mmCIF file of C-alpha atoms in Angstrom:
data_model
loop_
_atom_site.group_PDB
_atom_site.id
_atom_site.type_symbol
_atom_site.label_atom_id
_atom_site.label_comp_id
_atom_site.label_asym_id
_atom_site.label_seq_id
_atom_site.Cartn_x
_atom_site.Cartn_y
_atom_site.Cartn_z
ATOM 1 C CA MET A 682 116.120 -81.069 24.761
ATOM 2 C CA GLN A 683 118.683 -82.900 27.847
ATOM 3 C CA LYS A 684 121.116 -83.926 27.855
ATOM 4 C CA LEU A 685 123.537 -86.651 30.303
ATOM 5 C CA VAL A 686 126.207 -85.623 32.512
ATOM 6 C CA ILE A 687 128.377 -88.423 33.861
ATOM 7 C CA ASP A 688 131.568 -87.770 35.935
ATOM 8 C CA GLY A 689 133.484 -90.624 34.741
ATOM 9 C CA GLY A 690 136.737 -92.611 36.427
ATOM 10 C CA LYS A 691 134.478 -94.866 38.970
ATOM 11 C CA PRO A 692 134.037 -98.664 39.347
ATOM 12 C CA LEU A 693 130.011 -99.287 39.445
ATOM 13 C CA GLN A 694 128.985 -101.433 42.164
ATOM 14 C CA GLY A 695 125.370 -103.005 43.469
ATOM 15 C CA GLU A 696 122.999 -104.768 41.725
ATOM 16 C CA THR A 697 120.090 -103.392 40.057
ATOM 17 C CA VAL A 698 116.777 -104.319 38.061
ATOM 18 C CA ILE A 699 117.030 -105.217 34.250
ATOM 19 C CA GLN A 700 114.356 -103.818 32.354
ATOM 20 C CA THR A 701 111.090 -105.676 30.389
ATOM 21 C CA ALA A 702 112.219 -106.431 27.255
ATOM 22 C CA LYS A 703 111.679 -102.804 24.602
ATOM 23 C CA ASN A 704 112.057 -105.913 22.030
ATOM 24 C CA ALA A 705 109.806 -108.176 22.848
ATOM 25 C CA ALA A 706 107.309 -106.086 24.096
ATOM 26 C CA LEU A 707 106.192 -103.714 20.851
ATOM 27 C CA PRO A 708 105.984 -107.633 18.388
ATOM 28 C CA ILE A 709 103.754 -108.266 22.141
ATOM 29 C CA ILE A 710 101.977 -104.621 21.447
ATOM 30 C CA ALA A 711 101.541 -104.580 17.898
ATOM 31 C CA ALA A 712 100.056 -108.424 18.117
ATOM 32 C CA CYS A 713 97.063 -107.125 20.275
ATOM 33 C CA ILE A 714 95.344 -105.574 18.048
ATOM 34 C CA LEU A 715 94.476 -110.362 16.827
ATOM 35 C CA THR A 716 91.815 -110.293 19.052
ATOM 36 C CA ASP A 717 89.072 -107.771 19.944
ATOM 37 C CA GLU A 718 89.447 -108.187 23.730
ATOM 38 C CA ALA A 719 91.280 -106.373 26.423
ATOM 39 C CA VAL A 720 95.039 -107.315 27.111
ATOM 40 C CA VAL A 721 97.272 -106.654 29.946
ATOM 41 C CA ILE A 722 100.915 -106.655 29.369
ATOM 42 C CA GLU A 723 103.129 -106.618 32.609
ATOM 43 C CA ASN A 724 105.983 -104.614 33.648
ATOM 44 C CA CYS A 725 105.722 -103.021 29.916
ATOM 45 C CA PRO A 726 108.717 -100.541 29.784
ATOM 46 C CA LYS A 727 108.205 -97.301 29.865
ATOM 47 C CA LEU A 728 110.084 -96.082 27.079
ATOM 48 C CA LYS A 729 109.709 -93.646 23.464
ATOM 49 C CA ASP A 730 109.458 -96.925 20.972
ATOM 50 C CA ILE A 731 106.740 -98.694 22.905
ATOM 51 C CA ASP A 732 104.673 -94.395 23.206
ATOM 52 C CA ALA A 733 105.475 -94.748 19.209
ATOM 53 C CA MET A 734 104.046 -97.817 18.947
ATOM 54 C CA LEU A 735 100.660 -96.757 21.382
ATOM 55 C CA ASP A 736 100.620 -93.703 19.581
ATOM 56 C CA ILE A 737 99.767 -96.130 15.495
ATOM 57 C CA VAL A 738 97.605 -98.797 18.192
ATOM 58 C CA LYS A 739 96.213 -95.096 19.005
ATOM 59 C CA HIS A 740 95.881 -94.177 15.157
ATOM 60 C CA LEU A 741 93.956 -97.538 14.348
ATOM 61 C CA GLY A 742 91.086 -97.299 17.351
ATOM 62 C CA CYS A 743 92.038 -99.325 20.064
ATOM 63 C CA LYS A 744 92.679 -98.261 23.430
ATOM 64 C CA ALA A 745 94.976 -97.824 25.626
ATOM 65 C CA GLU A 746 96.766 -96.923 29.003
ATOM 66 C CA PHE A 747 99.282 -97.340 31.137
ATOM 67 C CA ASN A 748 98.203 -98.446 35.098
ATOM 68 C CA GLY A 749 101.523 -98.226 37.447
ATOM 69 C CA ASN A 750 104.175 -100.384 35.485
ATOM 70 C CA ASP A 751 101.077 -102.347 33.797
ATOM 71 C CA LEU A 752 99.953 -102.064 29.596
ATOM 72 C CA THR A 753 96.216 -101.970 29.239
ATOM 73 C CA VAL A 754 95.894 -102.481 25.663
ATOM 74 C CA CYS A 755 92.393 -103.130 24.004
ATOM 75 C CA CYS A 756 91.458 -102.884 19.897
ATOM 76 C CA ARG A 757 88.368 -103.814 20.480
ATOM 77 C CA ASP A 758 87.255 -101.939 16.542
ATOM 78 C CA ILE A 759 89.775 -101.267 14.140
ATOM 79 C CA GLU A 760 89.858 -99.037 12.162
ATOM 80 C CA LEU A 761 91.178 -98.520 9.114
ATOM 81 C CA ASN A 762 93.371 -95.247 8.617
ATOM 82 C CA VAL A 763 97.270 -94.900 6.827
ATOM 83 C CA ILE A 764 99.120 -95.322 9.241
ATOM 84 C CA ASN A 765 100.848 -91.993 8.182
ATOM 85 C CA SER A 766 104.538 -90.713 8.030
ATOM 86 C CA ASP A 767 104.207 -88.949 11.193
ATOM 87 C CA LEU A 768 103.717 -92.641 13.325
ATOM 88 C CA THR A 769 106.178 -95.067 11.343
ATOM 89 C CA GLY A 770 109.499 -92.754 10.791
ATOM 90 C CA LYS A 771 109.782 -92.583 14.893
ATOM 91 C CA LEU A 772 109.982 -96.317 14.834
ATOM 92 C CA ARG A 773 111.506 -99.089 12.833
ATOM 93 C CA SER A 774 108.763 -101.966 13.978
ATOM 94 C CA SER A 775 106.462 -100.733 13.058
ATOM 95 C CA ILE A 776 106.360 -101.857 10.089
ATOM 96 C CA PHE A 777 105.814 -105.830 11.466
ATOM 97 C CA ILE A 778 102.184 -104.046 12.806
ATOM 98 C CA MET A 779 101.157 -104.427 8.696
ATOM 99 C CA GLY A 780 100.716 -109.095 9.343
ATOM 100 C CA SER A 781 98.307 -108.406 12.305
ATOM 101 C CA ILE A 782 95.580 -105.997 10.956
ATOM 102 C CA LEU A 783 95.718 -107.915 7.981
ATOM 103 C CA SER A 784 95.239 -111.005 10.354
ATOM 104 C CA ARG A 785 92.135 -109.131 11.542
ATOM 105 C CA CYS A 786 90.626 -107.073 8.660
ATOM 106 C CA ARG A 787 92.445 -108.124 5.804
ATOM 107 C CA LYS A 788 93.753 -104.522 4.691
ATOM 108 C CA ALA A 789 96.589 -102.533 5.396
ATOM 109 C CA TYR A 790 97.713 -99.677 4.115
ATOM 110 C CA ILE A 791 101.645 -98.077 5.798
ATOM 111 C CA SER A 792 103.913 -95.773 5.188
ATOM 112 C CA HIS A 793 107.754 -96.677 4.835
ATOM 113 C CA PRO A 794 108.950 -96.761 8.559
ATOM 114 C CA GLY A 795 112.151 -94.859 10.334
ATOM 115 C CA GLY A 796 114.088 -95.870 13.003
ATOM 116 C CA CYS A 797 117.888 -95.908 13.551
ATOM 117 C CA GLU A 798 119.905 -94.763 10.579
ATOM 118 C CA ILE A 799 122.571 -97.215 10.993
ATOM 119 C CA GLY A 800 121.337 -98.921 7.174
ATOM 120 C CA LEU A 801 119.734 -99.663 4.885
ATOM 121 C CA ARG A 802 117.805 -102.175 6.879
ATOM 122 C CA PRO A 803 115.021 -102.986 3.516
ATOM 123 C CA ILE A 804 111.800 -104.365 3.421
ATOM 124 C CA ASP A 805 111.339 -106.718 0.844
ATOM 125 C CA LEU A 806 111.345 -109.714 3.604
ATOM 126 C CA HIS A 807 108.259 -108.967 4.214
ATOM 127 C CA ILE A 808 106.054 -107.695 1.569
ATOM 128 C CA SER A 809 107.938 -111.201 -0.210
ATOM 129 C CA GLY A 810 106.342 -112.745 2.919
ATOM 130 C CA LEU A 811 103.509 -111.799 2.756
ATOM 131 C CA LYS A 812 102.632 -111.996 -0.913
ATOM 132 C CA GLY A 813 103.392 -115.216 -0.228
ATOM 133 C CA LEU A 814 100.380 -116.179 1.837
ATOM 134 C CA SER A 815 98.966 -114.391 -1.268
ATOM 135 C CA VAL A 816 98.162 -110.239 0.585
ATOM 136 C CA LYS A 817 98.308 -108.065 -3.100
ATOM 137 C CA ILE A 818 100.649 -104.898 -1.946
ATOM 138 C CA MET A 819 101.111 -102.357 -4.036
ATOM 139 C CA ASP A 820 102.860 -99.590 -3.196
ATOM 140 C CA ASP A 821 101.466 -96.165 -3.279
ATOM 141 C CA CYS A 822 103.666 -92.735 -3.073
ATOM 142 C CA GLY A 823 105.471 -94.326 0.241
ATOM 143 C CA VAL A 824 102.411 -95.755 1.575
ATOM 144 C CA ILE A 825 102.350 -99.536 1.422
ATOM 145 C CA CYS A 826 98.485 -100.641 0.740
ATOM 146 C CA CYS A 827 97.546 -104.330 0.923
ATOM 147 C CA ASP A 828 95.373 -106.327 -0.353
ATOM 148 C CA GLY A 829 94.716 -109.867 2.007
ATOM 149 C CA SER A 830 91.130 -110.158 0.815
ATOM 150 C CA GLU A 831 92.689 -113.168 -0.859
ATOM 151 C CA MET A 832 94.637 -114.950 2.165
ATOM 152 C CA LYS A 833 95.723 -117.930 2.589
ATOM 153 C CA SER A 834 97.935 -120.507 4.649
ATOM 154 C CA ASN A 835 101.623 -121.043 3.002
ATOM 155 C CA ILE A 836 105.218 -122.327 3.260
ATOM 156 C CA ILE A 837 107.690 -119.450 3.010
ATOM 157 C CA ASN A 838 111.151 -119.894 3.164
ATOM 158 C CA LEU A 839 112.500 -116.305 3.938
ATOM 159 C CA ASP A 840 116.098 -115.867 2.150
ATOM 160 C CA PHE A 841 116.963 -113.911 5.722
ATOM 161 C CA ALA A 842 116.436 -115.026 9.021
ATOM 162 C CA SER A 843 115.220 -111.606 9.433
ATOM 163 C CA VAL A 844 113.577 -111.296 13.224
ATOM 164 C CA GLY A 845 111.014 -108.841 11.696
ATOM 165 C CA ALA A 846 109.540 -110.543 9.162
ATOM 166 C CA THR A 847 109.059 -113.525 11.542
ATOM 167 C CA GLU A 848 107.201 -111.695 13.560
ATOM 168 C CA ASN A 849 104.769 -110.545 10.716
ATOM 169 C CA LEU A 850 103.999 -113.765 8.891
ATOM 170 C CA MET A 851 103.612 -115.454 12.794
ATOM 171 C CA MET A 852 100.910 -112.612 13.396
ATOM 172 C CA ALA A 853 99.512 -112.900 10.075
ATOM 173 C CA GLY A 854 99.340 -116.167 9.500
ATOM 174 C CA ALA A 855 97.633 -116.229 13.670
ATOM 175 C CA LEU A 856 93.599 -115.723 11.883
ATOM 176 C CA LEU A 857 94.243 -117.627 9.156
ATOM 177 C CA GLU A 858 92.613 -121.125 7.919
ATOM 178 C CA GLY A 859 95.481 -123.058 7.610
ATOM 179 C CA GLU A 860 99.107 -123.571 8.538
ATOM 180 C CA THR A 861 101.446 -121.307 7.424
ATOM 181 C CA VAL A 862 104.876 -122.447 8.320
ATOM 182 C CA ILE A 863 108.050 -120.266 8.772
ATOM 183 C CA VAL A 864 111.249 -121.847 6.935
ATOM 184 C CA ASN A 865 114.845 -119.841 7.874
ATOM 185 C CA ALA A 866 112.776 -118.797 11.168
ATOM 186 C CA ALA A 867 114.076 -115.986 12.900
ATOM 187 C CA ARG A 868 114.456 -117.666 16.507
ATOM 188 C CA GLU A 869 116.145 -114.799 19.145
ATOM 189 C CA PRO A 870 114.022 -115.303 22.614
ATOM 190 C CA GLU A 871 111.621 -112.967 21.656
ATOM 191 C CA ILE A 872 109.652 -114.445 18.738
ATOM 192 C CA VAL A 873 109.960 -117.618 21.728
ATOM 193 C CA ASP A 874 108.062 -115.006 23.578
ATOM 194 C CA LEU A 875 106.131 -113.365 20.555
ATOM 195 C CA ALA A 876 105.059 -117.049 19.530
ATOM 196 C CA GLU A 877 103.633 -117.825 23.187
ATOM 197 C CA PHE A 878 102.355 -114.821 23.628
ATOM 198 C CA ILE A 879 99.999 -115.338 20.869
ATOM 199 C CA ASN A 880 99.495 -118.571 22.342
ATOM 200 C CA ALA A 881 98.361 -117.311 25.433
ATOM 201 C CA MET A 882 95.664 -115.753 23.525
ATOM 202 C CA GLY A 883 94.873 -119.319 22.293
ATOM 203 C CA GLY A 884 96.356 -119.337 19.160
ATOM 204 C CA LYS A 885 98.128 -122.319 17.923
ATOM 205 C CA VAL A 886 102.201 -121.403 17.142
ATOM 206 C CA SER A 887 104.122 -124.154 17.198
ATOM 207 C CA GLY A 888 108.631 -124.199 16.532
ATOM 208 C CA ALA A 889 109.668 -120.596 17.937
ATOM 209 C CA GLY A 890 113.402 -120.816 19.184
ATOM 210 C CA GLY A 891 113.739 -123.148 16.138
ATOM 211 C CA SER A 892 114.414 -122.997 12.210
ATOM 212 C CA VAL A 893 110.937 -124.207 11.465
ATOM 213 C CA ILE A 894 107.939 -122.879 12.831
ATOM 214 C CA SER A 895 104.070 -123.910 12.381
ATOM 215 C CA VAL A 896 101.240 -121.402 12.756
ATOM 216 C CA VAL A 897 98.740 -123.060 12.510
ATOM 217 C CA GLY A 898 94.750 -120.684 12.271
ATOM 218 C CA VAL A 899 92.248 -119.953 14.431
ATOM 219 C CA LYS A 900 88.850 -118.200 14.037
ATOM 220 C CA LYS A 901 89.247 -116.307 17.547
ATOM 221 C CA LEU A 902 91.866 -114.583 20.069
ATOM 222 C CA HIS A 903 91.228 -113.707 23.499
ATOM 223 C CA GLY A 904 91.910 -111.669 26.138
ATOM 224 C CA CYS A 905 95.568 -112.081 28.611
ATOM 225 C CA ARG A 906 97.616 -111.202 30.999
ATOM 226 C CA TYR A 907 101.058 -111.481 29.867
ATOM 227 C CA ARG A 908 104.744 -110.577 31.411
ATOM 228 C CA PRO A 909 107.494 -110.154 28.806
ATOM 229 C CA ILE A 910 110.881 -111.787 29.219
ATOM 230 C CA PRO A 911 113.222 -109.846 30.664
ATOM 231 C CA ASP A 912 115.219 -107.430 28.085
ATOM 232 C CA ARG A 913 118.788 -108.864 27.026
ATOM 233 C CA ILE A 914 120.050 -105.543 25.021
ATOM 234 C CA CYS A 915 119.777 -103.936 28.468
ATOM 235 C CA ALA A 916 122.107 -106.533 30.454
ATOM 236 C CA GLY A 917 124.652 -106.338 28.655
ATOM 237 C CA THR A 918 125.089 -103.078 28.158
ATOM 238 C CA VAL A 919 125.149 -103.034 32.030
ATOM 239 C CA LEU A 920 127.699 -105.859 32.175
ATOM 240 C CA ALA A 921 129.903 -104.598 29.395
ATOM 241 C CA ALA A 922 130.319 -101.025 31.645
ATOM 242 C CA VAL A 923 130.827 -102.647 34.650
ATOM 243 C CA ALA A 924 133.507 -104.312 31.666
ATOM 244 C CA ALA A 925 134.241 -101.235 31.844
ATOM 245 C CA THR A 926 135.012 -98.992 34.714
ATOM 246 C CA GLY A 927 135.850 -102.220 37.222
ATOM 247 C CA GLY A 928 134.416 -102.868 40.558
ATOM 248 C CA ASP A 929 131.250 -105.397 41.356
ATOM 249 C CA VAL A 930 127.844 -106.082 39.132
ATOM 250 C CA THR A 931 124.542 -108.282 40.439
ATOM 251 C CA ILE A 932 122.318 -107.418 37.444
ATOM 252 C CA LYS A 933 118.237 -109.298 38.544
ATOM 253 C CA ASN A 934 115.770 -110.059 35.857
ATOM 254 C CA VAL A 935 118.113 -112.261 33.379
ATOM 255 C CA VAL A 936 117.991 -115.342 31.217
ATOM 256 C CA PRO A 937 121.800 -116.130 30.946
ATOM 257 C CA GLU A 938 121.406 -118.526 28.116
ATOM 258 C CA HIS A 939 119.644 -115.477 25.796
ATOM 259 C CA ILE A 940 122.591 -113.486 27.010
ATOM 260 C CA PHE A 941 125.571 -116.514 26.747
ATOM 261 C CA GLY A 942 127.202 -114.609 23.298
ATOM 262 C CA VAL A 943 127.787 -111.624 25.452
ATOM 263 C CA THR A 944 129.073 -113.421 28.727
ATOM 264 C CA GLU A 945 130.965 -116.309 26.761
ATOM 265 C CA ARG A 946 133.262 -113.691 24.836
ATOM 266 C CA LEU A 947 133.218 -111.274 28.672
ATOM 267 C CA LYS A 948 134.828 -114.438 29.931
ATOM 268 C CA LYS A 949 137.493 -114.016 27.069
ATOM 269 C CA THR A 950 138.326 -110.020 28.374
ATOM 270 C CA GLY A 951 139.331 -110.932 31.091
ATOM 271 C CA SER A 952 135.136 -110.636 33.328
ATOM 272 C CA ARG A 953 135.115 -112.575 35.563
ATOM 273 C CA LEU A 954 131.091 -114.191 35.754
ATOM 274 C CA ALA A 955 128.868 -115.909 38.343
ATOM 275 C CA VAL A 956 125.050 -117.450 37.991
ATOM 276 C CA HIS A 957 122.126 -117.631 40.459
ATOM 277 C CA GLY A 958 118.859 -118.371 39.034
ATOM 278 C CA ASP A 959 118.080 -115.381 37.302
ATOM 279 C CA SER A 960 120.505 -113.266 39.354
ATOM 280 C CA MET A 961 124.052 -112.587 36.738
ATOM 281 C CA ARG A 962 127.871 -110.962 38.909
ATOM 282 C CA ILE A 963 130.051 -109.378 37.145
ATOM 283 C CA THR A 964 133.344 -109.275 38.503
ATOM 284 C CA MET A 965 136.459 -107.161 36.782
ATOM 285 C CA THR A 966 139.152 -105.442 38.481
ATOM 286 C CA ASN A 967 141.707 -105.160 35.901
ATOM 287 C CA ARG A 968 141.990 -103.167 32.319
ATOM 288 C CA PRO A 969 140.115 -105.870 30.370
ATOM 289 C CA LYS A 970 142.161 -107.676 27.845
ATOM 290 C CA PRO A 971 141.123 -107.341 23.653
ATOM 291 C CA LEU A 972 139.183 -109.951 21.625
ATOM 292 C CA HIS A 973 141.150 -110.991 18.528
ATOM 293 C CA LYS A 974 137.998 -110.912 16.197
ATOM 294 C CA LEU A 975 134.132 -110.222 16.702
ATOM 295 C CA GLU A 976 131.359 -111.089 14.725
ATOM 296 C CA THR A 977 128.233 -109.864 14.550
ATOM 297 C CA ASN A 978 125.556 -112.534 13.552
ATOM 298 C CA VAL A 979 122.020 -113.024 14.334
ATOM 299 C CA TYR A 980 120.861 -115.812 17.414
ATOM 300 C CA PRO A 981 122.436 -117.217 18.982
ATOM 301 C CA ALA A 982 125.708 -115.506 17.403
ATOM 302 C CA PHE A 983 126.712 -112.526 19.127
ATOM 303 C CA PRO A 984 124.010 -109.417 18.733
ATOM 304 C CA THR A 985 124.316 -106.946 16.751
ATOM 305 C CA ASP A 986 123.327 -104.271 19.656
ATOM 306 C CA MET A 987 125.926 -105.035 22.137
ATOM 307 C CA GLN A 988 128.887 -104.305 19.453
ATOM 308 C CA PRO A 989 129.086 -100.014 20.065
ATOM 309 C CA GLN A 990 129.206 -101.084 24.214
ATOM 310 C CA PHE A 991 131.401 -103.725 23.286
ATOM 311 C CA CYS A 992 133.141 -101.435 21.072
ATOM 312 C CA ALA A 993 133.247 -99.432 23.307
ATOM 313 C CA PHE A 994 135.554 -101.223 26.800
ATOM 314 C CA LEU A 995 136.732 -102.269 24.355
ATOM 315 C CA THR A 996 138.716 -98.976 24.067
ATOM 316 C CA ARG A 997 140.388 -99.992 26.917
ATOM 317 C CA ALA A 998 141.858 -103.175 26.405
ATOM 318 C CA THR A 999 145.646 -104.018 27.149
ATOM 319 C CA GLY A 1000 145.746 -104.410 22.929
ATOM 320 C CA SER A 1001 144.478 -104.639 19.797
ATOM 321 C CA SER A 1002 140.680 -106.455 19.066
ATOM 322 C CA VAL A 1003 139.317 -106.270 15.927
ATOM 323 C CA ILE A 1004 135.498 -105.773 15.523
ATOM 324 C CA VAL A 1005 133.236 -107.516 12.333
ATOM 325 C CA GLU A 1006 129.681 -106.245 12.108
ATOM 326 C CA ASN A 1007 127.779 -108.968 9.775
ATOM 327 C CA LEU A 1008 123.564 -107.255 9.572
ATOM 328 C CA PHE A 1009 123.618 -103.463 9.633
ATOM 329 C CA GLU A 1010 126.429 -101.630 7.345
ATOM 330 C CA SER A 1011 126.770 -97.897 8.790
ATOM 331 C CA ARG A 1012 126.192 -99.458 12.525
ATOM 332 C CA PHE A 1013 129.919 -97.556 13.199
ATOM 333 C CA GLY A 1014 128.569 -93.782 12.978
ATOM 334 C CA TYR A 1015 129.109 -93.937 16.701
ATOM 335 C CA THR A 1016 133.701 -94.608 16.768
ATOM 336 C CA SER A 1017 133.689 -90.800 15.889
ATOM 337 C CA GLU A 1018 132.443 -90.185 18.963
ATOM 338 C CA LEU A 1019 134.949 -92.091 20.598
ATOM 339 C CA VAL A 1020 137.995 -90.322 19.086
ATOM 340 C CA LYS A 1021 137.298 -87.989 20.757
ATOM 341 C CA MET A 1022 137.613 -88.750 24.328
ATOM 342 C CA GLY A 1023 141.436 -90.208 23.065
ATOM 343 C CA ALA A 1024 139.785 -94.068 21.580
ATOM 344 C CA ASN A 1025 142.412 -95.255 19.014
ATOM 345 C CA ILE A 1026 140.334 -96.865 16.544
ATOM 346 C CA THR A 1027 140.642 -96.905 12.811
ATOM 347 C CA VAL A 1028 136.868 -98.298 11.111
ATOM 348 C CA LYS A 1029 136.603 -99.495 6.904
ATOM 349 C CA ASP A 1030 134.032 -100.714 5.645
ATOM 350 C CA ARG A 1031 131.482 -103.637 8.457
ATOM 351 C CA ILE A 1032 135.451 -103.577 9.965
ATOM 352 C CA ALA A 1033 136.520 -101.699 13.637
ATOM 353 C CA VAL A 1034 140.333 -102.284 15.295
ATOM 354 C CA VAL A 1035 140.085 -101.189 18.169
ATOM 355 C CA ASN A 1036 143.265 -100.379 19.893
ATOM 356 C CA GLY A 1037 143.683 -100.082 23.436
ATOM 357 C CA VAL A 1038 144.377 -97.084 25.565
ATOM 358 C CA PRO A 1039 145.362 -96.913 28.970
ATOM 359 C CA SER A 1040 142.222 -94.246 29.449
ATOM 360 C CA LEU A 1041 140.042 -92.259 28.184
ATOM 361 C CA HIS A 1042 139.228 -88.217 28.945
ATOM 362 C CA GLY A 1043 135.751 -86.345 29.400
ATOM 363 C CA ALA A 1044 134.179 -84.550 26.209
ATOM 364 C CA SER A 1045 131.216 -83.139 25.024
ATOM 365 C CA LEU A 1046 129.416 -86.229 22.878
ATOM 366 C CA ARG A 1047 126.439 -86.936 20.264
ATOM 367 C CA ALA A 1048 124.317 -89.869 19.750
ATOM 368 C CA SER A 1049 123.261 -90.745 16.954
ATOM 369 C CA ASP A 1050 120.868 -93.776 17.482
ATOM 370 C CA LEU A 1051 120.302 -95.789 20.240
ATOM 371 C CA ARG A 1052 122.828 -98.342 21.338
ATOM 372 C CA GLY A 1053 125.616 -96.197 19.957
ATOM 373 C CA GLY A 1054 123.637 -93.981 22.738
ATOM 374 C CA ALA A 1055 124.485 -96.718 24.849
ATOM 375 C CA ALA A 1056 128.090 -97.104 23.582
ATOM 376 C CA LEU A 1057 128.913 -93.493 24.403
ATOM 377 C CA VAL A 1058 127.013 -93.634 28.430
ATOM 378 C CA ILE A 1059 129.938 -96.708 28.804
ATOM 379 C CA ALA A 1060 132.534 -94.854 27.863
ATOM 380 C CA ALA A 1061 131.539 -91.478 29.538
ATOM 381 C CA LEU A 1062 131.619 -93.257 32.746
ATOM 382 C CA ALA A 1063 134.854 -94.891 31.963
ATOM 383 C CA ALA A 1064 136.826 -91.929 31.793
ATOM 384 C CA GLU A 1065 138.436 -89.507 33.167
ATOM 385 C CA GLY A 1066 136.628 -86.819 33.836
ATOM 386 C CA ARG A 1067 133.373 -85.267 32.900
ATOM 387 C CA SER A 1068 131.488 -85.932 29.865
ATOM 388 C CA ALA A 1069 128.053 -84.565 28.291
ATOM 389 C CA VAL A 1070 125.935 -86.589 26.677
ATOM 390 C CA PHE A 1071 123.277 -85.463 23.968
ATOM 391 C CA GLY A 1072 120.823 -86.845 22.141
ATOM 392 C CA THR A 1073 119.143 -88.297 25.183
ATOM 393 C CA GLU A 1074 116.167 -89.014 23.089
ATOM 394 C CA HIS A 1075 118.034 -91.783 21.044
ATOM 395 C CA ILE A 1076 119.082 -93.559 23.915
ATOM 396 C CA ASP A 1077 115.524 -93.118 26.124
ATOM 397 C CA ARG A 1078 114.302 -94.938 22.251
ATOM 398 C CA GLY A 1079 115.575 -98.595 24.461
ATOM 399 C CA TYR A 1080 117.182 -97.232 28.570
ATOM 400 C CA GLU A 1081 114.128 -97.041 30.600
ATOM 401 C CA ASN A 1082 116.052 -93.810 32.865
ATOM 402 C CA ILE A 1083 120.034 -94.888 31.833
ATOM 403 C CA GLU A 1084 121.072 -92.329 34.627
ATOM 404 C CA ARG A 1085 118.664 -94.529 37.066
ATOM 405 C CA THR A 1086 120.140 -97.391 36.379
ATOM 406 C CA PHE A 1087 123.789 -96.610 36.461
ATOM 407 C CA GLY A 1088 122.951 -94.225 39.455
ATOM 408 C CA GLU A 1089 121.854 -97.257 41.838
ATOM 409 C CA LEU A 1090 124.760 -98.814 40.466
ATOM 410 C CA ALA A 1091 127.494 -95.310 42.157
ATOM 411 C CA ALA A 1092 127.784 -93.971 39.181
ATOM 412 C CA THR A 1093 128.045 -90.243 39.018
ATOM 413 C CA ILE A 1094 124.657 -89.276 36.605
ATOM 414 C CA HIS A 1095 122.434 -87.453 35.845
ATOM 415 C CA ARG A 1096 119.628 -85.460 33.785
ATOM 416 C CA VAL A 1097 120.095 -81.859 32.558
ATOM 417 C CA GLN A 1098 117.189 -79.769 30.923
ATOM 418 C CA ILE A 1099 118.940 -77.941 28.194
#
């Protein structure tokens, strides 16, 4: 076990390079199954979630290895092994591997997925979407058994713009004869990235980034080299930390339009931002102004994965903020840890009222999910005194060496073996 020890109360200064997006790399690794040739994913982040996905593809007979920061995946031969709960229990994103396996092998067997305990996160949309492609699906004692021997392309209208279901259907249609059309598709940048990756392998995906995506199946896909997009949530996390602690920081390797929903709200809190190509500078000298209403929703609205980080810095605002969580019913669990630090937060159902206080104090904290863990790190960086953040295994799912990132920005933070 490990913990992060943080001596807070210091303004962040300097510059840092944002890692490649976890939520782009995961479906791209799953999509490597679509070809029997080697794929090189450049600058792939080394994260626990990436490791969990690689364990799954290796379980299916694929080979995967890092050479420096580049990941090579080769799925020459696929073994239709049951992806058991020991593998899927570590990773919510394991569910969208069904689409790629079905596309190539026409059969798939996978246990129900795991991931952060932040809500129900049902997989109904994945199941109904694949059934719309004539996949026969049954649940056998917790194992989802998929028979795609009679798969055929179709128009699928999603009841909700689910990122995972959209990705699953894109991969399912990649090698399927005819045109698969996804209506009410998710519009996140990671969807566009997956489409561009499939196309780099010789696929025919169009419309990604809009609400209707067309996937024209091809007979075969080939290997390629591909560099996924920067991580917009990691970028937002660093920006939120600067807003909490004050200071002057430049982040590099960022796509500004991907985090517009975050930066516009940061400006409302008094942050000053300047963009220069793929770099962004944030300056914050005073306590944040409150946000009278912050609501999460699907892209391009404010992302749910940034909600805890914003709550953390708004604990030091000069007034009261209201946060409405529209996507996950249990995402405010981390707030009880912030209250230990002197934060004034009231939660009822999916609404949190955050009454800003002049300062936070250090405390012993425990992360129970990925983004909630990031929020605790931000609060600890802003607090007076020393904090210890336990549950680093959650944080390591999505942040590659978070102590190095903030250490580059003059924070006093280090990892300790327990």
